[in-house]
Structure formats: C-alpha cells, structure tokens
Coordinates of C-alpha atoms in Angstrom, one line a residue:
X164 CA 0.0 0.0 0.0
X165 CA 1.4 3.4 -1.0
X166 CA 1.7 6.2 1.5
X167 CA -0.9 8.2 -0.4
X168 CA -3.5 5.4 0.2
X169 CA -3.0 5.5 4.0
X170 CA -5.6 7.5 6.0
X171 CA -4.2 10.4 8.0
X172 CA -5.4 12.2 11.1
X173 CA -6.8 14.9 8.9
X174 CA -8.8 12.3 7.0
X175 CA -10.2 11.0 10.3
X176 CA -11.2 14.6 11.4
X177 CA -12.8 15.3 8.1
X178 CA -14.9 12.2 8.5
X179 CA -16.0 13.4 11.9
X180 CA -16.9 16.7 10.4
X181 CA -18.9 15.0 7.7
X182 CA -18.2 11.8 5.8
X183 CA -18.8 13.7 2.5
X184 CA -16.0 16.1 3.4
X185 CA -13.6 13.1 3.6
X186 CA -14.8 11.7 0.3
X187 CA -14.5 15.1 -1.4
X188 CA -10.9 15.5 -0.1
X189 CA -9.9 12.0 -1.3
X190 CA -11.4 12.7 -4.7
X191 CA -10.1 16.2 -5.2
X192 CA -13.5 17.8 -4.9
X193 CA -12.9 20.4 -2.2
X194 CA -14.1 23.7 -3.6
X195 CA -12.8 26.2 -1.1
X196 CA -9.3 27.4 -0.3
X197 CA -8.1 28.5 3.1
X198 CA -9.1 32.1 3.8
X199 CA -6.3 34.7 4.5
X200 CA -7.4 34.5 8.2
X201 CA -7.0 30.7 8.3
X202 CA -3.5 31.0 6.7
X203 CA -2.6 33.7 9.3
X204 CA -3.8 31.3 12.1
X205 CA -1.8 28.4 10.6
X206 CA 1.4 30.5 10.5
X207 CA 0.9 31.4 14.2
X208 CA 0.4 27.7 14.8
X209 CA 3.8 27.0 13.4
X210 CA 5.3 29.6 15.7
X211 CA 3.6 27.9 18.7
X212 CA 5.0 24.6 17.6
X213 CA 8.6 25.9 17.7
X214 CA 8.1 27.5 21.1
X215 CA 6.5 24.2 22.3
X216 CA 9.6 22.4 21.1
X217 CA 11.8 24.7 23.1
X218 CA 9.5 24.2 26.1
X219 CA 9.6 20.4 25.9
X220 CA 13.4 20.3 25.6
X221 CA 13.9 22.8 28.4
X222 CA 11.2 21.8 30.9
X223 CA 9.5 18.4 30.2
X224 CA 12.5 16.1 29.6
X225 CA 14.8 14.7 32.2
X226 CA 18.1 14.1 30.4
X227 CA 19.7 12.7 33.5
X228 CA 17.2 9.9 33.4
X229 CA 18.0 9.2 29.8
X230 CA 14.8 10.7 28.5
X231 CA 14.8 11.9 24.8
X232 CA 12.5 13.6 22.4
X233 CA 11.1 12.2 19.2
X234 CA 9.9 15.2 17.3
X235 CA 7.2 15.0 14.5
X236 CA 8.0 11.4 13.6
X237 CA 5.5 9.4 11.5
X238 CA 4.1 6.1 12.5
X239 CA 1.8 3.8 10.6
X240 CA -0.4 0.8 11.3
X241 CA -2.5 -1.1 8.8
X242 CA -4.5 1.5 6.8
X243 CA -3.6 4.5 9.0
X244 CA -0.7 6.8 9.4
X245 CA 0.0 9.8 11.7
X246 CA 2.7 12.3 12.4
X247 CA 3.1 12.7 16.1
X248 CA 3.9 16.2 17.4
X249 CA 6.1 15.0 20.2
X250 CA 7.0 11.7 22.0
X251 CA 9.1 11.7 25.1
X252 CA 10.9 8.4 25.6
X253 CA 11.4 7.3 29.2
X254 CA 13.9 4.4 29.2
X255 CA 13.7 3.8 32.9
X256 CA 10.1 2.6 32.5
X257 CA 10.3 1.6 28.8
X258 CA 7.4 4.0 28.1
X259 CA 6.5 7.1 26.1
X260 CA 4.6 10.2 26.8
X261 CA 2.6 11.6 23.9
X262 CA 2.2 15.4 23.5
X263 CA -0.3 16.9 21.0
X264 CA 0.5 20.6 20.6
X265 CA -2.4 23.1 20.2
X266 CA -2.3 26.9 19.8
X267 CA -5.5 27.3 21.7
X268 CA -5.9 27.9 25.4
X269 CA -8.0 24.8 26.4
X270 CA -8.7 21.2 25.4
X271 CA -11.6 20.9 23.0
X272 CA -13.7 17.7 22.5
X273 CA -12.2 17.1 19.1
X274 CA -8.7 17.2 20.6
X275 CA -9.6 14.1 22.6
X276 CA -10.7 12.2 19.5
X277 CA -7.7 13.5 17.6
X278 CA -5.4 12.1 20.4
X279 CA -7.3 8.9 20.6
X280 CA -6.7 8.3 16.9
X281 CA -2.9 8.8 17.5
X282 CA -3.0 6.6 20.6
X283 CA -4.6 3.7 18.7
X284 CA -1.8 3.7 16.1
X285 CA 1.0 4.1 18.6
X286 CA -0.1 1.6 21.2
X287 CA 0.2 -1.2 18.7
X288 CA 4.0 -0.4 18.6
X289 CA 4.9 1.5 21.7
X290 CA 4.1 1.4 25.4
X291 CA 2.3 4.8 25.9
X292 CA 2.2 5.9 29.5
X293 CA 0.5 9.3 29.4
X294 CA -1.2 11.5 26.8
X295 CA -1.1 15.3 27.0
X296 CA -2.4 18.2 25.1
X297 CA 0.2 21.0 25.3
X298 CA -1.7 24.2 24.9
X299 CA -1.2 27.9 25.7
X300 CA -1.8 29.0 29.2
X301 CA -4.8 31.4 29.3
X302 CA -3.7 32.6 32.8
X303 CA -0.3 33.8 31.6
X304 CA 0.1 37.5 31.2
X305 CA 3.3 38.6 29.6
X306 CA 5.6 41.0 31.5
X307 CA 9.0 41.6 29.9
X308 CA 10.6 38.8 27.9
X309 CA 8.4 35.8 26.9
X310 CA 8.5 33.1 29.6
X311 CA 8.2 29.8 27.7
X312 CA 7.8 27.9 31.0
X313 CA 4.6 29.9 31.9
X314 CA 3.4 30.2 28.3
X315 CA 2.3 26.5 28.1
X316 CA 0.2 24.1 30.0
X317 CA 0.5 20.3 29.7
X318 CA -3.0 19.0 30.3
X319 CA -3.2 15.2 31.0
X320 CA -6.0 13.7 28.9
X321 CA -4.9 10.1 29.3
X322 CA -8.1 8.8 30.9
X323 CA -10.3 10.7 28.4
X324 CA -8.4 9.2 25.5
X325 CA -8.7 5.7 26.9
X326 CA -12.5 6.2 27.3
X327 CA -12.8 7.3 23.7
X328 CA -10.4 4.8 22.2
X329 CA -12.9 2.0 21.7
X330 CA -15.4 4.4 20.1
X331 CA -12.7 5.7 17.7
X332 CA -11.7 2.1 16.9
X333 CA -15.2 1.3 15.7
X334 CA -15.3 4.4 13.5
X335 CA -12.0 3.7 11.7
X336 CA -13.4 1.0 9.4
X337 CA -16.2 3.4 8.4
X338 CA -13.6 6.1 7.6
X339 CA -11.8 3.6 5.4
X340 CA -15.0 2.6 3.7
X341 CA -15.8 6.1 2.7
X342 CA -12.3 6.9 1.6
X343 CA -12.2 3.9 -0.7
X344 CA -15.7 4.4 -2.1
X345 CA -15.7 5.2 -5.8
X346 CA -19.0 7.0 -5.7
X347 CA -20.6 9.4 -3.3
X348 CA -23.8 7.5 -3.1
X349 CA -25.4 7.3 0.4
X350 CA -22.4 9.1 2.0
X351 CA -23.8 11.5 4.6
X352 CA -23.4 15.2 3.9
X353 CA -22.8 18.0 6.4
X354 CA -25.5 20.1 8.1
X355 CA -23.6 23.5 7.9
X356 CA -23.8 24.8 4.3
X357 CA -22.4 28.2 5.3
X358 CA -19.0 26.7 6.1
X359 CA -19.1 23.6 3.9
X360 CA -15.9 23.0 1.9
X361 CA -17.8 21.2 -0.9
X362 CA -21.3 22.7 -1.2
X363 CA -22.0 21.3 -4.6
X364 CA -21.7 17.8 -3.1
X365 CA -23.3 18.4 0.3
X366 CA -25.9 21.0 -0.7
X367 CA -26.6 21.0 -4.4
X368 CA -29.4 23.3 -5.4
X369 CA -29.9 24.6 -1.9
X370 CA -33.1 26.7 -1.9
X371 CA -33.6 30.2 -0.5
X372 CA -35.0 30.2 3.1
X373 CA -33.6 26.7 3.8
X374 CA -33.9 25.2 7.3
X375 CA -30.3 26.0 7.8
X376 CA -31.2 29.7 8.1
X377 CA -32.9 29.0 11.4
X378 CA -30.5 30.1 14.1
X379 CA -29.3 27.5 16.7
X380 CA -31.4 24.7 15.2
X381 CA -30.1 21.5 16.7
X382 CA -28.5 18.7 14.6
X383 CA -31.3 16.4 15.7
X384 CA -34.0 18.8 14.5
X385 CA -32.2 19.3 11.2
X386 CA -32.0 15.5 10.7
X387 CA -35.7 15.2 11.7
X388 CA -36.8 17.7 9.1
X389 CA -34.6 16.2 6.4
X390 CA -36.0 12.8 7.2
X391 CA -39.4 14.3 6.4
X392 CA -38.1 15.6 3.1
X393 CA -38.4 19.2 4.5
X394 CA -35.6 21.5 3.3
X395 CA -37.4 24.9 3.1
X396 CA -38.7 26.9 6.1
X397 CA -42.1 27.3 4.4
X398 CA -42.7 23.5 4.7
X399 CA -42.0 23.2 8.4
X400 CA -45.3 22.1 10.1
X401 CA -46.9 24.5 12.5
X402 CA -46.6 21.9 15.3
X403 CA -42.9 21.2 14.8
X404 CA -41.2 22.1 18.1
X405 CA -39.1 25.2 17.9
X406 CA -37.9 27.9 20.3
X407 CA -39.8 31.1 20.6
X408 CA -37.3 33.1 18.6
X409 CA -36.9 30.3 16.0
X410 CA -40.7 30.1 15.5
X411 CA -40.8 33.9 15.2
X412 CA -38.2 33.8 12.4
X413 CA -40.1 30.9 10.7
X414 CA -43.4 32.9 10.8
X415 CA -41.7 36.0 9.3
X416 CA -40.3 33.9 6.4
X417 CA -43.6 32.1 5.8
X418 CA -45.6 35.4 5.8
X419 CA -43.0 37.0 3.6
X420 CA -43.5 40.2 5.5
X421 CA -41.4 42.2 8.0
X422 CA -42.3 42.1 11.7
X423 CA -42.1 45.4 13.7
X424 CA -42.7 45.6 17.4
X425 CA -43.2 49.4 17.4
X426 CA -44.0 49.7 21.1
X427 CA -40.9 47.6 22.0
X428 CA -38.7 49.7 19.7
X429 CA -40.1 52.9 21.2
X430 CA -39.4 51.7 24.8
X431 CA -35.8 51.0 23.9
X432 CA -35.4 54.4 22.2
X433 CA -36.6 56.0 25.4
X434 CA -33.4 54.6 27.1
X435 CA -31.0 56.4 24.8
X436 CA -29.1 59.5 26.1
X437 CA -27.6 62.1 23.8
X438 CA -24.9 62.6 22.6
X439 CA -25.1 59.3 20.8
X440 CA -21.9 57.5 19.8
X441 CA -21.5 54.7 17.2
X442 CA -18.3 52.8 17.9
X443 CA -16.6 49.9 16.1
X444 CA -13.2 48.3 16.7
X445 CA -11.0 46.3 14.4
X446 CA -8.6 43.9 16.0
X447 CA -6.1 41.1 15.2
X448 CA -5.7 37.9 17.2
X449 CA -2.2 36.7 18.1
X450 CA -1.6 33.3 19.6
X451 CA 1.6 34.3 21.4
X452 CA 1.3 37.6 23.4
X453 CA 3.5 40.2 21.8
X454 CA 3.3 43.0 24.4
X455 CA 3.3 43.4 28.2
X456 CA -0.1 42.9 29.7
X457 CA -1.4 40.6 27.0
X458 CA -2.3 36.9 27.4
X459 CA -2.2 34.2 24.7
X460 CA -4.9 34.4 22.0
X461 CA -5.7 38.0 22.8
X462 CA -7.0 40.5 20.3
X463 CA -4.9 43.5 19.6
X464 CA -7.2 46.5 19.0
X465 CA -5.5 48.4 16.3
X466 CA -8.3 50.6 14.9
X467 CA -11.6 52.3 15.7
X468 CA -14.2 54.4 14.0
X469 CA -16.6 56.7 15.9
X470 CA -19.6 58.6 14.7
X471 CA -21.1 61.1 17.1
X472 CA -24.6 62.6 17.1
X473 CA -25.1 65.5 19.5
X474 CA -28.9 65.8 18.9
X475 CA -31.5 64.1 16.7
X476 CA -31.1 66.5 13.8
X477 CA -27.5 67.5 14.2
X478 CA -24.7 66.8 11.7
X479 CA -22.6 63.7 12.3
X480 CA -19.1 64.1 13.6
X481 CA -16.7 61.3 12.6
X482 CA -13.3 60.5 14.2
X483 CA -11.0 57.5 13.9
X484 CA -7.8 55.9 14.9
X485 CA -5.5 53.5 13.1
X486 CA -2.2 52.2 14.4
X487 CA 0.5 51.8 11.7
X488 CA 3.6 50.6 13.6
X489 CA 4.6 47.3 15.3
X490 CA 4.4 48.9 18.8
X491 CA 1.5 48.1 21.1
X492 CA -1.3 50.5 19.9
X493 CA -3.4 50.3 23.1
X494 CA -2.1 53.4 24.9
X495 CA -2.4 55.7 21.9
X496 CA -5.9 54.3 21.1
X497 CA -7.2 54.8 24.6
X498 CA -5.8 58.4 24.7
X499 CA -7.5 59.4 21.5
X500 CA -10.7 57.6 22.5
X501 CA -10.8 59.7 25.8
X502 CA -10.6 62.8 23.7
X503 CA -13.3 61.7 21.3
X504 CA -15.9 60.3 23.8
X505 CA -17.3 62.4 26.7
X506 CA -18.4 60.9 30.0
X507 CA -22.1 60.8 29.1
X508 CA -24.3 59.6 26.3
X509 CA -25.2 56.2 24.8
X510 CA -22.5 54.2 23.0
X511 CA -23.9 51.9 20.2
X512 CA -22.0 48.9 19.1
X513 CA -22.9 45.8 17.1
X514 CA -22.3 42.6 19.2
X515 CA -21.5 44.2 22.5
X516 CA -19.7 41.1 23.9
X517 CA -16.8 41.9 21.6
X518 CA -16.3 45.6 22.5
X519 CA -17.0 45.1 26.2
X520 CA -14.4 42.3 26.4
X521 CA -11.9 44.5 24.6
X522 CA -12.5 47.2 27.2
X523 CA -12.0 44.8 30.1
X524 CA -8.7 43.6 28.5
X525 CA -7.5 47.1 27.9
X526 CA -8.2 47.9 31.6
X527 CA -5.8 45.1 32.6
X528 CA -3.1 46.4 30.2
X529 CA -3.7 50.0 31.4
X530 CA -5.1 49.9 34.9
X531 CA -4.8 53.7 35.1
X532 CA -7.7 53.9 32.6
X533 CA -9.9 51.4 34.4
X534 CA -12.5 54.0 35.4
X535 CA -12.8 55.4 31.8
X536 CA -13.1 51.9 30.2
X537 CA -15.6 50.7 32.9
X538 CA -17.7 53.8 32.2
X539 CA -17.7 52.9 28.5
X540 CA -19.1 49.5 29.3
X541 CA -21.8 50.9 31.5
X542 CA -23.0 53.0 28.6
X543 CA -22.8 50.4 25.8
X544 CA -26.0 49.4 23.9
X545 CA -26.0 46.6 21.4
X546 CA -27.8 47.9 18.3
X547 CA -28.0 44.3 17.0
X548 CA -30.3 43.5 19.8
X549 CA -33.2 45.0 17.9
X550 CA -32.9 42.1 15.5
X551 CA -31.5 39.4 17.8
X552 CA -34.3 39.9 20.3
X553 CA -37.0 40.0 17.6
X554 CA -38.1 43.6 17.8
X555 CA -37.6 44.0 14.1
X556 CA -37.3 41.0 11.7
X557 CA -37.3 40.7 7.9
X558 CA -37.5 37.6 5.8
X559 CA -34.4 38.7 3.9
X560 CA -32.3 38.7 7.1
X561 CA -32.0 34.9 6.5
X562 CA -32.3 34.2 10.2
X563 CA -29.1 36.2 10.9
X564 CA -28.5 39.4 12.9
X565 CA -25.1 40.0 11.4
X566 CA -24.8 43.6 10.3
X567 CA -23.6 42.3 6.9
X568 CA -27.0 40.7 6.5
X569 CA -29.1 43.4 8.1
X570 CA -27.6 46.5 6.3
X571 CA -28.5 45.6 2.7
X572 CA -32.1 45.0 3.7
X573 CA -32.6 48.0 5.9
X574 CA -30.3 50.4 4.0
X575 CA -29.9 49.1 0.5
X576 CA -28.0 52.2 -0.7
X577 CA -25.1 51.3 1.5
X578 CA -22.9 48.4 0.6
X579 CA -19.6 46.7 1.5
X580 CA -19.6 44.9 -1.8
X581 CA -17.1 47.0 -3.8
X582 CA -14.8 48.0 -0.9
X583 CA -11.2 46.7 -1.1
X584 CA -11.5 45.7 2.6
X585 CA -15.0 44.5 3.4
X586 CA -14.8 42.0 6.2
X587 CA -13.4 42.1 9.7
X588 CA -11.1 39.0 9.3
X589 CA -9.7 40.5 6.1
X590 CA -9.0 43.8 7.9
X591 CA -7.1 41.9 10.6
X592 CA -4.8 40.1 8.1
X593 CA -4.3 43.2 5.9
X594 CA -3.3 45.3 8.9
X595 CA -0.9 42.5 10.2
X596 CA 0.7 42.3 6.8
X597 CA 1.0 46.1 6.6
X598 CA 2.9 46.5 9.8
X599 CA 5.1 43.4 9.4
X600 CA 6.1 43.9 5.7
X601 CA 8.4 46.3 4.0
X602 CA 5.8 47.7 1.6
X603 CA 6.2 50.7 -0.8
X604 CA 4.8 54.0 0.5
X605 CA 2.0 54.1 -2.1
X606 CA 0.8 50.5 -1.3
X607 CA 1.0 51.2 2.5
X608 CA -1.1 54.4 2.0
X609 CA -3.6 52.5 0.0
X610 CA -4.0 49.8 2.7
X611 CA -4.5 52.5 5.4
X612 CA -7.2 54.2 3.3
X613 CA -9.0 50.9 2.7
X614 CA -8.9 50.1 6.5
X615 CA -10.2 53.5 7.4
X616 CA -13.0 53.3 4.9
X617 CA -14.1 49.9 6.0
X618 CA -14.2 50.7 9.7
X619 CA -16.0 54.0 9.0
X620 CA -18.6 52.1 7.0
X621 CA -19.3 49.9 10.0
X622 CA -20.2 52.9 12.2
X623 CA -22.0 54.7 9.4
X624 CA -24.1 51.5 8.9
X625 CA -25.1 51.6 12.5
X626 CA -26.1 55.3 12.3
X627 CA -28.3 54.5 9.2
X628 CA -29.9 51.4 10.9
X629 CA -30.6 53.5 14.0
X630 CA -32.3 56.1 11.9
X631 CA -34.5 53.5 10.2
X632 CA -35.4 52.0 13.6
X633 CA -36.3 55.5 14.9
X634 CA -38.8 55.9 12.1
X635 CA -40.6 52.7 13.3
X636 CA -41.3 54.2 16.7

C-alpha cells in the first residue's frame, strides 16, 4: 500500500466533520481554499510549535534519566498513518509520553478524538504511558521577555483518551470505507452549508430560506426535518417544536413580511441619552502575546471608527484611529478615545460582547484607565439586539442578525460589496501584513485608506440602521 493510500489524522477529522468532506478530499472535490485568516492562524500555529519544542526540551524532559524527544515522527499501522507532534521516551520505564500541541488555550472535545486516533496507532507499537495536550496557558500575562515555561500548560488527557479509544476504533473501518468508495452514493453530507468546503456535493441546489437559516437549530432537529423531506422553512409544520425566537423567524419567512414591534422599539429608544456614539473596533488575534499585559490568544485592538450625534437632527461628527507601527497600539488608542468620547451619552456597538471584552482587557493592560473603560461598558448598547431579540425582523435577514445581512435589507443604498476591505477578518490580516512587511509607501497608504474606509462604513451603517429604527417608533 502506498503512503498516499493511508488514512491520516486529517482524513479522520474530516470524516467526523462530515463523511462527505472526507470523500471530497480524497477525490479532489474540495471547492474552497483556506481564507487569508486561516492562513494567518496556521502561521501562528507554526510559531507555537517551535516554542513548544523549546519548552519540551527545556522543561519536560529529564536528560539525567536518559529521556529523549522524538519530534514529529511518522508512525503507521495497517491502513492508517499519523505524524506525532512529540513523543518523550522514558527508558527507565520503557514507556513514552505523547504530546499533542495546540495553539488554543484549552482542550476541546475534538482534541480528545484526535489524540485517541494517534494513541490507537501508537499503542500497537509502543508502550504509551501518558497522553497530554500541550496548549497555551490562558492565565499567563506577559511581562517583559516571553516566559516559555509559563506560556504553556500540559494537560493530562490520558483517561479521556482511553475512554474514547474504543469508540474511535469502531469508527475507523467506516472512515476507510468512505475513503475507498468510488461513488458518493449514500455518503452523509454535512449540516452546515455556510461553512461547507464542498457545497455542490453536500448541498446541491440549496433553496432560499432553507432550514439551515434557522439560528441555533439543533442537529437532531435538522435531521428530523430532512427525514421528512423538508428543506425549506415554508414547509415546516406548525406543530414542529421550535424555540420562541426560532418560531418567530419561521413565521416571518412564511408570511414574507417584516415584523415590527413598534411599542418595543419605542421603549428601547426612550433609554438612549444624547450625545449618541456609534463605535466599532478592528482587531487582530495573536496566539503568542506580543506585548506586556497581553495573554495568549488575545485581540490587539488596532483601529476604531466613531460617529457622534449630539442631537437628533445634528450633523454627524466622525473621528477615527489606526495604528501603523509594530508597537502596542493600546495606549495611543485609549488616549484618543478619551478625547473623542465624553463621560455621558449612549454608545452603540454591534455585538457588545466583543467591544466590552476589549475594554476589560485594555483595563488590565492599562489599569490607570480602568474608570474610563468601565464607564464605557456601562453605557454600551448593542444595536444588533433589535434584530437578535426579535423587535424587528425581515425575511431577507435569512435568520441572521449580522450587520452584513441586516444592512443591505434596511439600508440598500449602503454596501460593502465593492470595498477593497469589506470583512473584519480581512481587515485583521491586511493590517498585520501592513505593519510586518516592508511595503512601498504608495501601497501602504492604499491599505490604510482601505482600512479606514471599512471601519467608517461599520459605524455609518449603525447610524443609518438606528435612523431606520427610529422611524418605526
């Protein structure tokens, strides 16, 4: 059997995601390429691997006991092959410790299955004592030089792996069967068309208003509907059990008419205090903390846009901030934000959990500004709640309260479509490349203009949506 015929850990994980995804990968039918953000995350993963190697060599091996490291070696058994991140050999007990390296800050359920796959291959050849996930330590806050010993946590998952091993062993023949199948007949497809890597296989001719547009619909309910040959929202029976908000969205789609809770919207508007601020941040996630006060996998806030409305009929005032150096941008950002926002007035954002978390993190980095940042959080109002809580719904929202779905319906004359930068993850990667690459002045200026235009569009979009909602009172 050639190496290319062997099933890898990636094949196994694709099967768990959806058997059709594995079949597509083995038959060159994957239709999507990794996004720039995924590539950025992968590059950071490589950096974490190298730091993990240094950590294992310095802190997890006892050379005086004859222990040694086997780094990224490949092992095969029958139809399966795997490259192991790290094996520490312990000659005193004739055993090995297995380390799976992850750039996250916790052990996820799929990490257990991943490690169980590796364990099943290795235990046929080696005496495995313990299995660990070596991940970043979420409690570590950088101060000064990076402390490799504190950066990582080795979490023992041996018992969890042993508990899953039998289950994984029963799955492996099914994985092999799908991989060897010449046709895709009867191979289960995925239930997430928005992130599907092979939509023409999993979801050919997916109709508008499909059941997948219902937010937080459970896997079991999706399967239940599909078993009844129900793919569109309009065909869902009136007695099919749904949550209150889910049913509300289904009713709006079936009626093909918007829903407006005018009294509810009016009551919310009575809470707002002028001046009104419309605030949006752009940030970039880094696995390894780059600056003092940051923890692993923390967002670096590098930009904001702010629209200010002093009175209902007053002209908008716009200000913004964009960092363009490798230095920590947080101090300069907070300083300008203090100049731009007074100590009173409602602050509108879209998805308040994001902005409020950034404020809490910035207060840790700069405790001298804790009162200011706490005050901001006390005044934050999530404009997206009007949709998320069902005060205003439209069938063309497709069950989503993302501003990218809401804006073209409520304010069709505004669009992100033709902007050079038109998504948050794209903005993060473009900014990262800008500050870490030696770009020509003209290209650098173009990137800055694109970033500023994109972030300004986010806050202008909120202003326009607010004005539309005000008209509904």
